[in-house]
């Protein structure tokens, strides 16, 4: 047979997480490396996941009244540095354009790292009265942050895709509600599309966006014991309104600075999904984001070939009318076993095997990618069983991840226990003083930092001490090693 070499993973998820990931994203044809270090090619299998997430989230925000728009990729230096506080820490990561051809530009241009400055400059022109508010705009775009840390496809790259939402309201309370609402949309997207449970909460003073009054986040916990921030929603207060002079006249004709928020989710979330669900055979895709949800592998022999293929084509038709994306793998020069491995590597949620013996019994064999479970299903029941099984798989991936998350969280009250639990890949729930310096010192000693604090706080005992510095604790917080 003219088939290519079998190309399974040679590293295991349990033993060499990072090598396993590197092999998987290439062998599942998600990523190709590009000539620029830190910039990666998203192949169709990966881009499709993004498109699915994009349509889901886009529908959520549009139904809520947000509109899409597009702002330029280039931001003049004078504009980018207008709000000094927010850009200070990020300055080393900005990529610049100095020339057009051989001509030096009068002012250098930043390649968009995020769009606050260029958008709010326009907002200041558009907003005059409270009747212009709320203004709720979103962009689906690419951004560049010239990372100097080690890059990893999806998780940390120098260019990535995301959405950035930027809304303006006439009161603090409206922004507050909206900032929480957007966070809930992110939680829902991770849950329903990626089958990932997240912890919702508020970031610490040290970890919040410098331009924000506060930052909310969703955080996930990956199977290697590392937490990862999935998306953020920032309450910006009037900080940017003051820097960019965004004012409106209220119903008493009084001028007031506007209230703002911003919120984003990026292609990093695809990496989180891969790390969460995949195994030593390759990618495991939640059915909701899979380009192909069902692959049919016919078992072909010369004398029954025609009949088997005819039935397989019929199954394709029936499933397609049920809005399921099916692929019939009728390639001649590959063995069924080779095909099984390939589709397992690519994470297709359900494999349907159909051979002459199945045909005689008017049945097929269906195989779940996530658990490997096999089951014979009668042909007439297929268009009910397959959609149901896709839903079961989606739910069961979530349930498994949620069980893992729940059993990984441990409450610890002192430094020694914290250190011990971090070594066994746990996520800490701790009474904390909330001080940036305490967090910094803890990170230096253990490599772990604060993630967020849940909105529903257990009561703190009278005189409860900070788990790390033994000062007075003020808040319950999640801490963990993280990406
Ligand atoms: C890198 C260079 C320059 C992050 C940067 O989280 C500026 C920045 O402002 C920067 N890296 N940030 C923070 C982005 C905040 C905010 N923007 C809108 C979000 C969500 C979407």
Short mmCIF file of C-alpha atoms and ligand atoms in Angstrom, two decimals:
data_model
loop_
_atom_site.label_atom_id
_atom_site.label_comp_id
_atom_site.label_asym_id
_atom_site.label_seq_id
_atom_site.Cartn_x
_atom_site.Cartn_y
_atom_site.Cartn_z
CA UNK A 1 0.00 0.00 0.00
CA UNK A 2 1.15 3.50 -0.83
CA UNK A 3 0.25 4.95 2.53
CA UNK A 4 2.49 7.41 4.33
CA UNK A 5 4.37 6.39 7.48
CA UNK A 6 2.25 6.04 10.56
CA UNK A 7 2.80 9.17 12.59
CA UNK A 8 1.71 8.66 16.18
CA UNK A 9 2.84 10.69 19.16
CA UNK A 10 6.09 9.51 20.70
CA UNK A 11 5.75 11.61 23.86
CA UNK A 12 3.18 11.07 26.58
CA UNK A 13 0.93 13.63 28.18
CA UNK A 14 1.76 12.36 31.70
CA UNK A 15 5.53 12.27 31.19
CA UNK A 16 6.48 15.10 28.86
CA UNK A 17 3.57 17.50 28.60
CA UNK A 18 5.38 20.09 26.52
CA UNK A 19 6.87 17.67 23.97
CA UNK A 20 3.50 15.92 23.74
CA UNK A 21 1.83 19.27 22.95
CA UNK A 22 4.45 20.24 20.38
CA UNK A 23 4.04 16.96 18.51
CA UNK A 24 0.26 16.97 18.74
CA UNK A 25 -0.36 20.41 17.30
CA UNK A 26 1.74 19.53 14.26
CA UNK A 27 0.58 15.97 13.72
CA UNK A 28 -3.07 16.95 14.10
CA UNK A 29 -2.37 19.59 11.42
CA UNK A 30 -3.35 22.50 13.61
CA UNK A 31 -0.11 24.48 13.47
CA UNK A 32 2.78 24.98 11.09
CA UNK A 33 5.84 26.95 12.13
CA UNK A 34 6.55 30.12 10.17
CA UNK A 35 9.86 31.80 9.29
CA UNK A 36 9.27 34.35 12.08
CA UNK A 37 9.94 33.04 15.55
CA UNK A 38 6.86 33.30 17.78
CA UNK A 39 4.48 33.60 14.81
CA UNK A 40 2.55 30.50 13.83
CA UNK A 41 0.41 29.38 10.92
CA UNK A 42 -3.12 28.40 11.94
CA UNK A 43 -4.02 25.59 9.56
CA UNK A 44 -7.67 24.96 8.60
CA UNK A 45 -8.22 22.48 11.48
CA UNK A 46 -7.27 25.20 13.95
CA UNK A 47 -8.83 28.14 12.18
CA UNK A 48 -12.15 26.35 12.04
CA UNK A 49 -12.22 26.12 15.83
CA UNK A 50 -11.69 29.86 16.01
CA UNK A 51 -14.49 30.46 13.49
CA UNK A 52 -16.88 28.37 15.59
CA UNK A 53 -16.02 30.22 18.77
CA UNK A 54 -16.17 33.49 16.93
CA UNK A 55 -19.71 32.88 15.61
CA UNK A 56 -20.90 31.74 19.02
CA UNK A 57 -19.51 34.72 20.91
CA UNK A 58 -20.38 37.14 18.13
CA UNK A 59 -24.03 36.03 18.29
CA UNK A 60 -24.05 36.48 22.08
CA UNK A 61 -22.79 40.05 22.01
CA UNK A 62 -24.83 41.10 18.96
CA UNK A 63 -28.04 39.84 20.56
CA UNK A 64 -27.08 42.02 23.49
CA UNK A 65 -26.65 45.13 21.33
CA UNK A 66 -22.89 45.27 20.71
CA UNK A 67 -21.83 46.27 17.18
CA UNK A 68 -18.71 45.25 15.27
CA UNK A 69 -16.30 47.69 13.68
CA UNK A 70 -12.70 47.89 12.51
CA UNK A 71 -9.96 50.33 13.51
CA UNK A 72 -6.55 50.69 11.83
CA UNK A 73 -3.66 48.37 12.58
CA UNK A 74 -1.24 51.32 12.94
CA UNK A 75 -1.28 53.60 15.95
CA UNK A 76 0.78 56.83 16.00
CA UNK A 77 3.29 56.89 18.85
CA UNK A 78 1.87 60.12 20.28
CA UNK A 79 -1.54 58.46 20.65
CA UNK A 80 -0.27 55.19 22.10
CA UNK A 81 1.65 56.99 24.85
CA UNK A 82 -1.17 59.40 25.75
CA UNK A 83 -2.32 57.37 28.75
CA UNK A 84 1.15 56.84 30.27
CA UNK A 85 0.11 54.59 33.11
CA UNK A 86 -1.43 51.90 30.96
CA UNK A 87 1.31 51.64 28.37
CA UNK A 88 4.35 51.92 30.68
CA UNK A 89 4.62 48.24 31.60
CA UNK A 90 3.85 47.10 28.07
CA UNK A 91 6.19 49.43 26.17
CA UNK A 92 8.96 46.84 25.60
CA UNK A 93 6.47 44.59 23.75
CA UNK A 94 5.35 47.11 21.15
CA UNK A 95 6.42 46.48 17.54
CA UNK A 96 7.11 49.63 15.49
CA UNK A 97 7.04 50.67 11.86
CA UNK A 98 9.68 53.31 11.08
CA UNK A 99 9.79 53.24 7.30
CA UNK A 100 7.46 53.19 4.28
CA UNK A 101 9.75 51.74 1.65
CA UNK A 102 12.96 53.74 2.07
CA UNK A 103 11.25 56.81 3.45
CA UNK A 104 11.53 57.39 7.17
CA UNK A 105 8.15 58.26 8.65
CA UNK A 106 7.67 61.59 10.40
CA UNK A 107 6.19 59.76 13.37
CA UNK A 108 6.71 56.09 13.96
CA UNK A 109 3.66 53.84 14.07
CA UNK A 110 2.93 51.10 16.56
CA UNK A 111 1.55 47.83 15.28
CA UNK A 112 -1.66 47.50 17.31
CA UNK A 113 -1.00 45.72 20.63
CA UNK A 114 -4.58 46.54 21.76
CA UNK A 115 -6.87 49.35 20.56
CA UNK A 116 -7.82 51.46 23.59
CA UNK A 117 -5.92 54.53 22.45
CA UNK A 118 -6.98 54.63 18.82
CA UNK A 119 -10.60 53.82 19.65
CA UNK A 120 -10.96 56.25 22.52
CA UNK A 121 -9.46 59.05 20.43
CA UNK A 122 -12.39 58.53 18.03
CA UNK A 123 -14.89 58.04 20.87
CA UNK A 124 -14.01 61.53 22.14
CA UNK A 125 -15.21 62.92 18.80
CA UNK A 126 -18.37 60.85 18.62
CA UNK A 127 -19.69 61.29 22.13
CA UNK A 128 -21.39 64.57 22.98
CA UNK A 129 -24.56 63.85 24.93
CA UNK A 130 -25.97 61.12 27.14
CA UNK A 131 -28.12 60.27 24.12
CA UNK A 132 -24.97 59.02 22.34
CA UNK A 133 -24.57 56.45 25.10
CA UNK A 134 -24.18 53.58 25.60
CA UNK A 135 -21.66 53.11 22.81
CA UNK A 136 -20.75 49.43 22.61
CA UNK A 137 -18.25 48.40 19.93
CA UNK A 138 -16.27 45.27 19.28
CA UNK A 139 -13.46 44.34 16.91
CA UNK A 140 -12.36 40.91 15.69
CA UNK A 141 -8.76 41.53 14.78
CA UNK A 142 -5.11 40.54 15.15
CA UNK A 143 -2.67 42.11 17.60
CA UNK A 144 1.10 42.05 17.96
CA UNK A 145 2.99 41.89 21.23
CA UNK A 146 6.68 41.30 20.78
CA UNK A 147 7.18 38.72 23.51
CA UNK A 148 10.69 38.07 24.77
CA UNK A 149 9.71 35.07 26.84
CA UNK A 150 9.65 31.66 25.20
CA UNK A 151 6.72 31.48 22.75
CA UNK A 152 4.35 28.50 22.45
CA UNK A 153 1.74 28.08 19.70
CA UNK A 154 -1.68 29.40 20.79
CA UNK A 155 -0.59 30.01 24.40
CA UNK A 156 1.94 32.76 23.84
CA UNK A 157 2.66 34.09 20.37
CA UNK A 158 3.87 37.40 19.01
CA UNK A 159 0.79 37.83 16.85
CA UNK A 160 -2.61 36.47 17.83
CA UNK A 161 -6.28 36.77 16.95
CA UNK A 162 -8.85 37.98 19.46
CA UNK A 163 -11.88 40.13 19.94
CA UNK A 164 -11.62 43.35 21.87
CA UNK A 165 -14.80 44.97 23.10
CA UNK A 166 -14.84 48.59 24.24
CA UNK A 167 -18.00 50.09 25.71
CA UNK A 168 -18.92 53.50 27.05
CA UNK A 169 -21.75 54.25 29.46
CA UNK A 170 -23.10 57.23 31.34
CA UNK A 171 -22.86 55.68 34.80
CA UNK A 172 -20.66 53.53 36.99
CA UNK A 173 -23.43 51.04 37.71
CA UNK A 174 -24.09 50.37 34.01
CA UNK A 175 -20.41 49.61 33.42
CA UNK A 176 -20.32 47.37 36.44
CA UNK A 177 -23.28 45.30 35.20
CA UNK A 178 -21.88 45.13 31.70
CA UNK A 179 -18.41 44.09 32.88
CA UNK A 180 -19.92 41.16 34.80
CA UNK A 181 -22.21 40.31 31.89
CA UNK A 182 -19.27 40.02 29.49
CA UNK A 183 -17.46 37.81 31.99
CA UNK A 184 -20.50 35.54 32.05
CA UNK A 185 -20.43 35.37 28.25
CA UNK A 186 -16.83 34.18 28.46
CA UNK A 187 -17.69 31.58 31.07
CA UNK A 188 -20.51 30.38 28.82
CA UNK A 189 -18.25 30.23 25.76
CA UNK A 190 -15.65 28.14 27.58
CA UNK A 191 -18.37 25.86 28.96
CA UNK A 192 -20.55 25.39 25.89
CA UNK A 193 -17.98 25.47 23.10
CA UNK A 194 -14.68 24.33 24.61
CA UNK A 195 -16.23 22.11 27.33
CA UNK A 196 -13.96 23.85 29.86
CA UNK A 197 -15.14 24.84 33.34
CA UNK A 198 -13.67 28.12 34.57
CA UNK A 199 -13.34 29.98 37.83
CA UNK A 200 -14.84 33.45 37.62
CA UNK A 201 -13.45 36.18 39.82
CA UNK A 202 -11.60 39.42 40.35
CA UNK A 203 -7.87 39.80 39.73
CA UNK A 204 -5.52 41.13 42.40
CA UNK A 205 -4.23 44.72 42.39
CA UNK A 206 -0.89 43.41 41.17
CA UNK A 207 -2.35 41.34 38.33
CA UNK A 208 -5.08 43.66 37.07
CA UNK A 209 -4.75 45.71 33.87
CA UNK A 210 -2.91 48.90 34.93
CA UNK A 211 -5.47 51.11 33.17
CA UNK A 212 -8.42 49.49 34.98
CA UNK A 213 -10.20 50.12 38.26
CA UNK A 214 -10.57 46.36 38.48
CA UNK A 215 -10.16 43.36 36.21
CA UNK A 216 -12.40 40.28 36.16
CA UNK A 217 -11.22 36.99 34.68
CA UNK A 218 -12.11 33.42 33.94
CA UNK A 219 -9.35 30.96 34.84
CA UNK A 220 -8.99 27.31 33.92
CA UNK A 221 -6.88 24.57 35.46
CA UNK A 222 -4.96 22.36 33.03
CA UNK A 223 -4.05 18.68 33.48
CA UNK A 224 -0.38 19.52 34.12
CA UNK A 225 -1.28 21.40 37.28
CA UNK A 226 -1.00 24.87 35.75
CA UNK A 227 -3.72 27.49 35.79
CA UNK A 228 -4.32 29.72 32.78
CA UNK A 229 -6.26 32.92 32.30
CA UNK A 230 -8.92 32.44 29.65
CA UNK A 231 -10.39 35.91 29.14
CA UNK A 232 -10.64 39.25 30.93
CA UNK A 233 -13.25 41.95 31.43
CA UNK A 234 -12.00 45.30 32.73
CA UNK A 235 -13.89 48.03 34.54
CA UNK A 236 -12.00 51.13 33.38
CA UNK A 237 -13.90 53.63 35.49
CA UNK A 238 -13.24 57.14 34.13
CA UNK A 239 -9.48 56.62 33.76
CA UNK A 240 -9.37 56.63 29.97
CA UNK A 241 -12.22 59.13 29.67
CA UNK A 242 -10.04 61.63 31.52
CA UNK A 243 -6.94 60.87 29.44
CA UNK A 244 -8.83 61.02 26.11
CA UNK A 245 -11.36 63.64 27.12
CA UNK A 246 -14.47 61.57 26.55
CA UNK A 247 -17.23 63.71 28.03
CA UNK A 248 -20.97 63.79 27.66
CA UNK A 249 -23.57 66.26 28.82
CA UNK A 250 -26.08 64.62 31.13
CA UNK A 251 -29.82 65.34 31.25
CA UNK A 252 -29.09 68.46 33.35
CA UNK A 253 -26.72 69.75 30.62
CA UNK A 254 -23.81 69.08 32.98
CA UNK A 255 -20.57 67.77 31.47
CA UNK A 256 -19.37 64.46 32.89
CA UNK A 257 -16.56 62.07 32.09
CA UNK A 258 -17.85 58.84 30.59
CA UNK A 259 -17.60 55.37 32.17
CA UNK A 260 -15.93 52.57 30.24
CA UNK A 261 -15.03 48.92 30.10
CA UNK A 262 -13.08 46.61 27.79
CA UNK A 263 -13.09 42.86 27.38
CA UNK A 264 -11.26 40.22 25.33
CA UNK A 265 -10.79 36.54 24.47
CA UNK A 266 -8.05 35.30 22.14
CA UNK A 267 -6.85 32.26 20.17
CA UNK A 268 -4.98 31.29 23.34
CA UNK A 269 -8.29 29.65 24.30
CA UNK A 270 -7.75 27.07 21.52
CA UNK A 271 -4.53 26.01 23.22
CA UNK A 272 -6.38 25.65 26.51
CA UNK A 273 -8.90 23.34 24.86
CA UNK A 274 -6.18 21.20 23.28
CA UNK A 275 -4.30 20.83 26.56
CA UNK A 276 -7.45 20.12 28.53
CA UNK A 277 -9.01 17.28 26.55
CA UNK A 278 -6.42 15.66 24.29
CA UNK A 279 -4.64 12.37 25.00
CA UNK A 280 -1.76 10.17 23.88
CA UNK A 281 -3.53 9.29 20.63
CA UNK A 282 -3.81 12.96 19.70
CA UNK A 283 -6.36 15.73 19.66
CA UNK A 284 -9.76 15.32 21.33
CA UNK A 285 -12.26 17.84 19.98
CA UNK A 286 -15.49 18.85 21.68
CA UNK A 287 -18.17 18.19 19.01
CA UNK A 288 -19.31 21.84 19.05
CA UNK A 289 -16.00 23.07 17.60
CA UNK A 290 -15.15 20.10 15.36
CA UNK A 291 -14.80 20.75 11.62
CA UNK A 292 -15.78 17.13 11.04
CA UNK A 293 -17.94 15.62 13.78
CA UNK A 294 -18.31 12.13 12.34
CA UNK A 295 -15.97 10.20 10.09
CA UNK A 296 -17.17 7.09 8.30
CA UNK A 297 -14.54 4.47 7.57
CA UNK A 298 -15.90 1.79 5.25
CA UNK A 299 -14.26 -1.63 5.42
CA UNK A 300 -13.83 -2.43 1.76
CA UNK A 301 -13.42 -5.82 0.08
CA UNK A 302 -13.64 -6.34 -3.66
CA UNK A 303 -16.86 -8.35 -3.64
CA UNK A 304 -18.86 -6.14 -1.23
CA UNK A 305 -17.28 -2.79 -2.03
CA UNK A 306 -20.15 -1.35 -4.03
CA UNK A 307 -22.88 -2.20 -1.51
CA UNK A 308 -20.85 -0.95 1.48
CA UNK A 309 -20.02 2.36 -0.20
CA UNK A 310 -23.61 2.87 -1.23
CA UNK A 311 -24.80 2.41 2.33
CA UNK A 312 -22.01 4.69 3.62
CA UNK A 313 -23.09 7.41 1.22
CA UNK A 314 -26.63 7.01 2.40
CA UNK A 315 -25.50 7.48 6.03
CA UNK A 316 -23.66 10.66 4.99
CA UNK A 317 -26.85 12.03 3.45
CA UNK A 318 -29.00 11.24 6.44
CA UNK A 319 -26.58 12.76 8.95
CA UNK A 320 -26.03 15.83 6.79
CA UNK A 321 -29.76 16.60 6.84
CA UNK A 322 -29.46 16.50 10.65
CA UNK A 323 -26.86 19.28 10.41
CA UNK A 324 -24.01 17.02 11.37
CA UNK A 325 -20.72 17.43 9.54
CA UNK A 326 -19.71 14.02 8.19
CA UNK A 327 -16.74 12.89 6.19
CA UNK A 328 -16.63 9.61 4.29
CA UNK A 329 -13.06 8.37 4.09
CA UNK A 330 -13.22 6.17 1.01
CA UNK A 331 -9.53 6.41 0.14
CA UNK A 332 -8.31 3.21 -1.46
CA UNK A 333 -4.63 3.33 -0.65
CA UNK A 334 -4.93 3.39 3.14
CA UNK A 335 -5.94 0.52 5.42
CA UNK A 336 -8.85 0.98 7.84
CA UNK A 337 -6.41 0.75 10.76
CA UNK A 338 -4.28 3.54 9.34
CA UNK A 339 -7.37 5.69 8.89
CA UNK A 340 -8.52 5.02 12.46
CA UNK A 341 -5.21 6.34 13.76
CA UNK A 342 -5.30 9.38 11.55
CA UNK A 343 -8.81 10.43 12.59
CA UNK A 344 -7.98 9.77 16.22
CA UNK A 345 -4.95 12.04 15.89
CA UNK A 346 -7.21 14.72 14.41
CA UNK A 347 -9.71 14.39 17.25
CA UNK A 348 -12.87 13.57 15.27
CA UNK A 349 -15.51 12.94 17.99
CA UNK A 350 -17.21 9.88 16.42
CA UNK A 351 -15.94 7.19 14.05
CA UNK A 352 -18.44 5.03 12.22
CA UNK A 353 -17.15 1.69 10.92
CA UNK A 354 -19.13 -0.05 8.25
CA UNK A 355 -18.15 -3.41 6.70
CA UNK A 356 -19.92 -6.22 4.83
CA UNK A 357 -20.82 -8.06 8.05
CA UNK A 358 -22.35 -4.91 9.51
CA UNK A 359 -24.30 -4.42 6.33
CA UNK A 360 -25.74 -7.93 6.63
CA UNK A 361 -26.89 -7.13 10.16
CA UNK A 362 -28.09 -3.67 9.09
CA UNK A 363 -25.88 -1.99 11.66
CA UNK A 364 -22.68 0.02 12.06
CA UNK A 365 -20.02 0.17 14.75
CA UNK A 366 -19.66 3.59 16.35
CA UNK A 367 -16.57 4.54 18.32
CA UNK A 368 -16.22 7.50 20.69
CA UNK A 369 -12.96 9.42 20.39
CA UNK A 370 -12.99 10.63 23.99
CA UNK A 371 -13.45 7.26 25.75
CA UNK A 372 -12.75 4.72 23.01
CA UNK A 373 -16.11 3.04 23.75
CA UNK A 374 -17.55 1.00 20.91
CA UNK A 375 -21.16 0.21 20.24
CA UNK A 376 -23.14 -1.46 17.45
CA UNK A 377 -26.04 0.70 16.33
CA UNK A 378 -28.78 -0.31 13.96
CA UNK A 379 -28.77 1.69 10.73
CA UNK A 380 -32.32 2.92 11.19
CA UNK A 381 -31.48 4.44 14.57
CA UNK A 382 -28.36 6.24 13.42
CA UNK A 383 -29.83 9.67 12.84
CA UNK A 384 -31.14 9.72 16.41
CA UNK A 385 -28.18 8.05 18.11
CA UNK A 386 -25.41 10.10 16.53
CA UNK A 387 -26.75 13.57 17.47
CA UNK A 388 -27.44 12.29 20.99
CA UNK A 389 -23.96 10.85 21.29
CA UNK A 390 -22.39 14.12 20.11
CA UNK A 391 -24.17 15.88 22.94
CA UNK A 392 -23.13 13.21 25.41
CA UNK A 393 -19.50 13.60 24.38
CA UNK A 394 -19.65 17.38 24.70
CA UNK A 395 -21.13 17.07 28.19
CA UNK A 396 -18.87 14.29 29.32
CA UNK A 397 -15.72 16.22 28.35
CA UNK A 398 -16.98 19.08 30.47
CA UNK A 399 -17.88 16.81 33.39
CA UNK A 400 -14.47 15.18 33.35
CA UNK A 401 -12.70 18.54 33.33
CA UNK A 402 -14.95 19.79 36.11
CA UNK A 403 -14.25 16.77 38.30
CA UNK A 404 -10.55 17.35 37.79
CA UNK A 405 -10.90 21.03 38.67
CA UNK A 406 -12.88 20.29 41.82
CA UNK A 407 -10.52 17.66 43.11
CA UNK A 408 -7.53 19.90 42.41
CA UNK A 409 -8.65 22.76 44.64
CA UNK A 410 -7.29 22.62 48.19
CA UNK A 411 -7.80 25.12 50.96
CA UNK A 412 -4.54 25.97 52.70
CA UNK A 413 -3.93 28.38 55.56
CA UNK A 414 -0.16 28.69 55.76
CA UNK A 415 2.95 28.95 53.63
CA UNK A 416 4.28 25.48 54.37
CA UNK A 417 1.12 23.73 53.25
CA UNK A 418 0.88 25.97 50.21
CA UNK A 419 4.40 24.98 49.15
CA UNK A 420 3.63 21.31 49.72
CA UNK A 421 0.36 21.32 47.77
CA UNK A 422 1.87 23.19 44.83
CA UNK A 423 4.36 20.35 44.45
CA UNK A 424 1.48 17.92 43.95
CA UNK A 425 -0.07 20.08 41.21
CA UNK A 426 -2.88 21.57 43.26
CA UNK A 427 -4.76 24.81 42.91
CA UNK A 428 -4.75 26.73 46.18
CA UNK A 429 -7.69 28.45 47.83
CA UNK A 430 -6.27 30.75 50.48
CA UNK A 431 -7.05 33.57 52.89
CA UNK A 432 -4.88 36.40 51.62
CA UNK A 433 -3.84 39.93 52.60
CA UNK A 434 -4.17 41.09 48.97
CA UNK A 435 -0.90 43.03 48.97
CA UNK A 436 1.14 43.19 45.73
CA UNK A 437 4.40 42.81 47.65
CA UNK A 438 3.19 39.65 49.40
CA UNK A 439 2.18 38.21 46.04
CA UNK A 440 5.57 39.07 44.52
CA UNK A 441 7.47 37.42 47.34
CA UNK A 442 5.28 34.33 47.21
CA UNK A 443 5.89 34.08 43.47
CA UNK A 444 9.62 34.34 43.93
CA UNK A 445 9.64 31.55 46.49
CA UNK A 446 7.18 29.15 44.85
CA UNK A 447 6.65 30.19 41.22
CA UNK A 448 2.91 30.52 41.89
CA UNK A 449 0.80 33.67 41.72
CA UNK A 450 -2.72 34.84 42.42
CA UNK A 451 -5.41 33.91 39.89
CA UNK A 452 -8.62 35.57 41.05
CA UNK A 453 -11.02 35.84 43.98
CA UNK A 454 -14.51 34.36 43.65
CA UNK A 455 -17.47 36.73 43.92
CA UNK A 456 -19.06 34.59 46.58
CA UNK A 457 -16.66 34.76 49.47
CA UNK A 458 -16.72 32.36 52.43
CA UNK A 459 -16.61 34.24 55.75
CA UNK A 460 -13.11 34.98 57.02
CA UNK A 461 -12.54 33.86 60.59
CA UNK A 462 -11.91 36.59 63.09
CA UNK A 463 -8.17 37.25 63.13
CA UNK A 464 -7.56 34.98 60.13
CA UNK A 465 -3.99 35.44 58.95
CA UNK A 466 -2.69 35.74 55.39
CA UNK A 467 -1.51 32.29 54.25
CA UNK A 468 1.73 33.74 52.90
CA UNK A 469 2.88 36.65 55.04
CA UNK A 470 0.79 36.09 58.20
CA UNK A 471 -0.53 39.68 58.17
CA UNK A 472 -4.28 40.12 58.41
CA UNK A 473 -6.21 38.27 55.68
CA UNK A 474 -8.83 40.32 53.85
CA UNK A 475 -10.04 38.05 51.05
CA UNK A 476 -10.24 34.43 49.85
CA UNK A 477 -8.20 33.95 46.67
CA UNK A 478 -7.18 31.26 44.20
CA UNK A 479 -3.41 30.88 43.77
CA UNK A 480 -1.53 28.53 41.49
CA UNK A 481 1.34 27.96 39.12
CA UNK A 482 0.24 29.38 35.85
CA UNK A 483 0.99 30.09 32.21
C1 LIG B 1 1.04 45.26 25.11
C2 LIG B 1 1.56 46.43 24.56
C3 LIG B 1 0.88 47.62 24.73
C4 LIG B 1 -1.75 44.20 27.08
C5 LIG B 1 -0.13 45.29 25.82
O1 LIG B 1 -7.26 42.79 28.14
C6 LIG B 1 -0.30 47.68 25.45
C7 LIG B 1 -0.81 46.51 26.01
O2 LIG B 1 -2.69 47.52 26.98
C8 LIG B 1 -2.03 46.49 26.79
N1 LIG B 1 -0.62 44.16 26.39
N2 LIG B 1 -2.45 45.33 27.28
C9 LIG B 1 -3.69 45.25 28.06
C10 LIG B 1 -4.90 44.99 27.22
C11 LIG B 1 -6.13 45.31 27.96
C12 LIG B 1 -7.45 44.98 27.29
N3 LIG B 1 -7.61 45.48 25.98
C13 LIG B 1 -8.89 45.23 25.35
C14 LIG B 1 -7.83 43.55 27.39
C15 LIG B 1 -9.05 43.11 26.66
C16 LIG B 1 -9.30 43.80 25.38
#
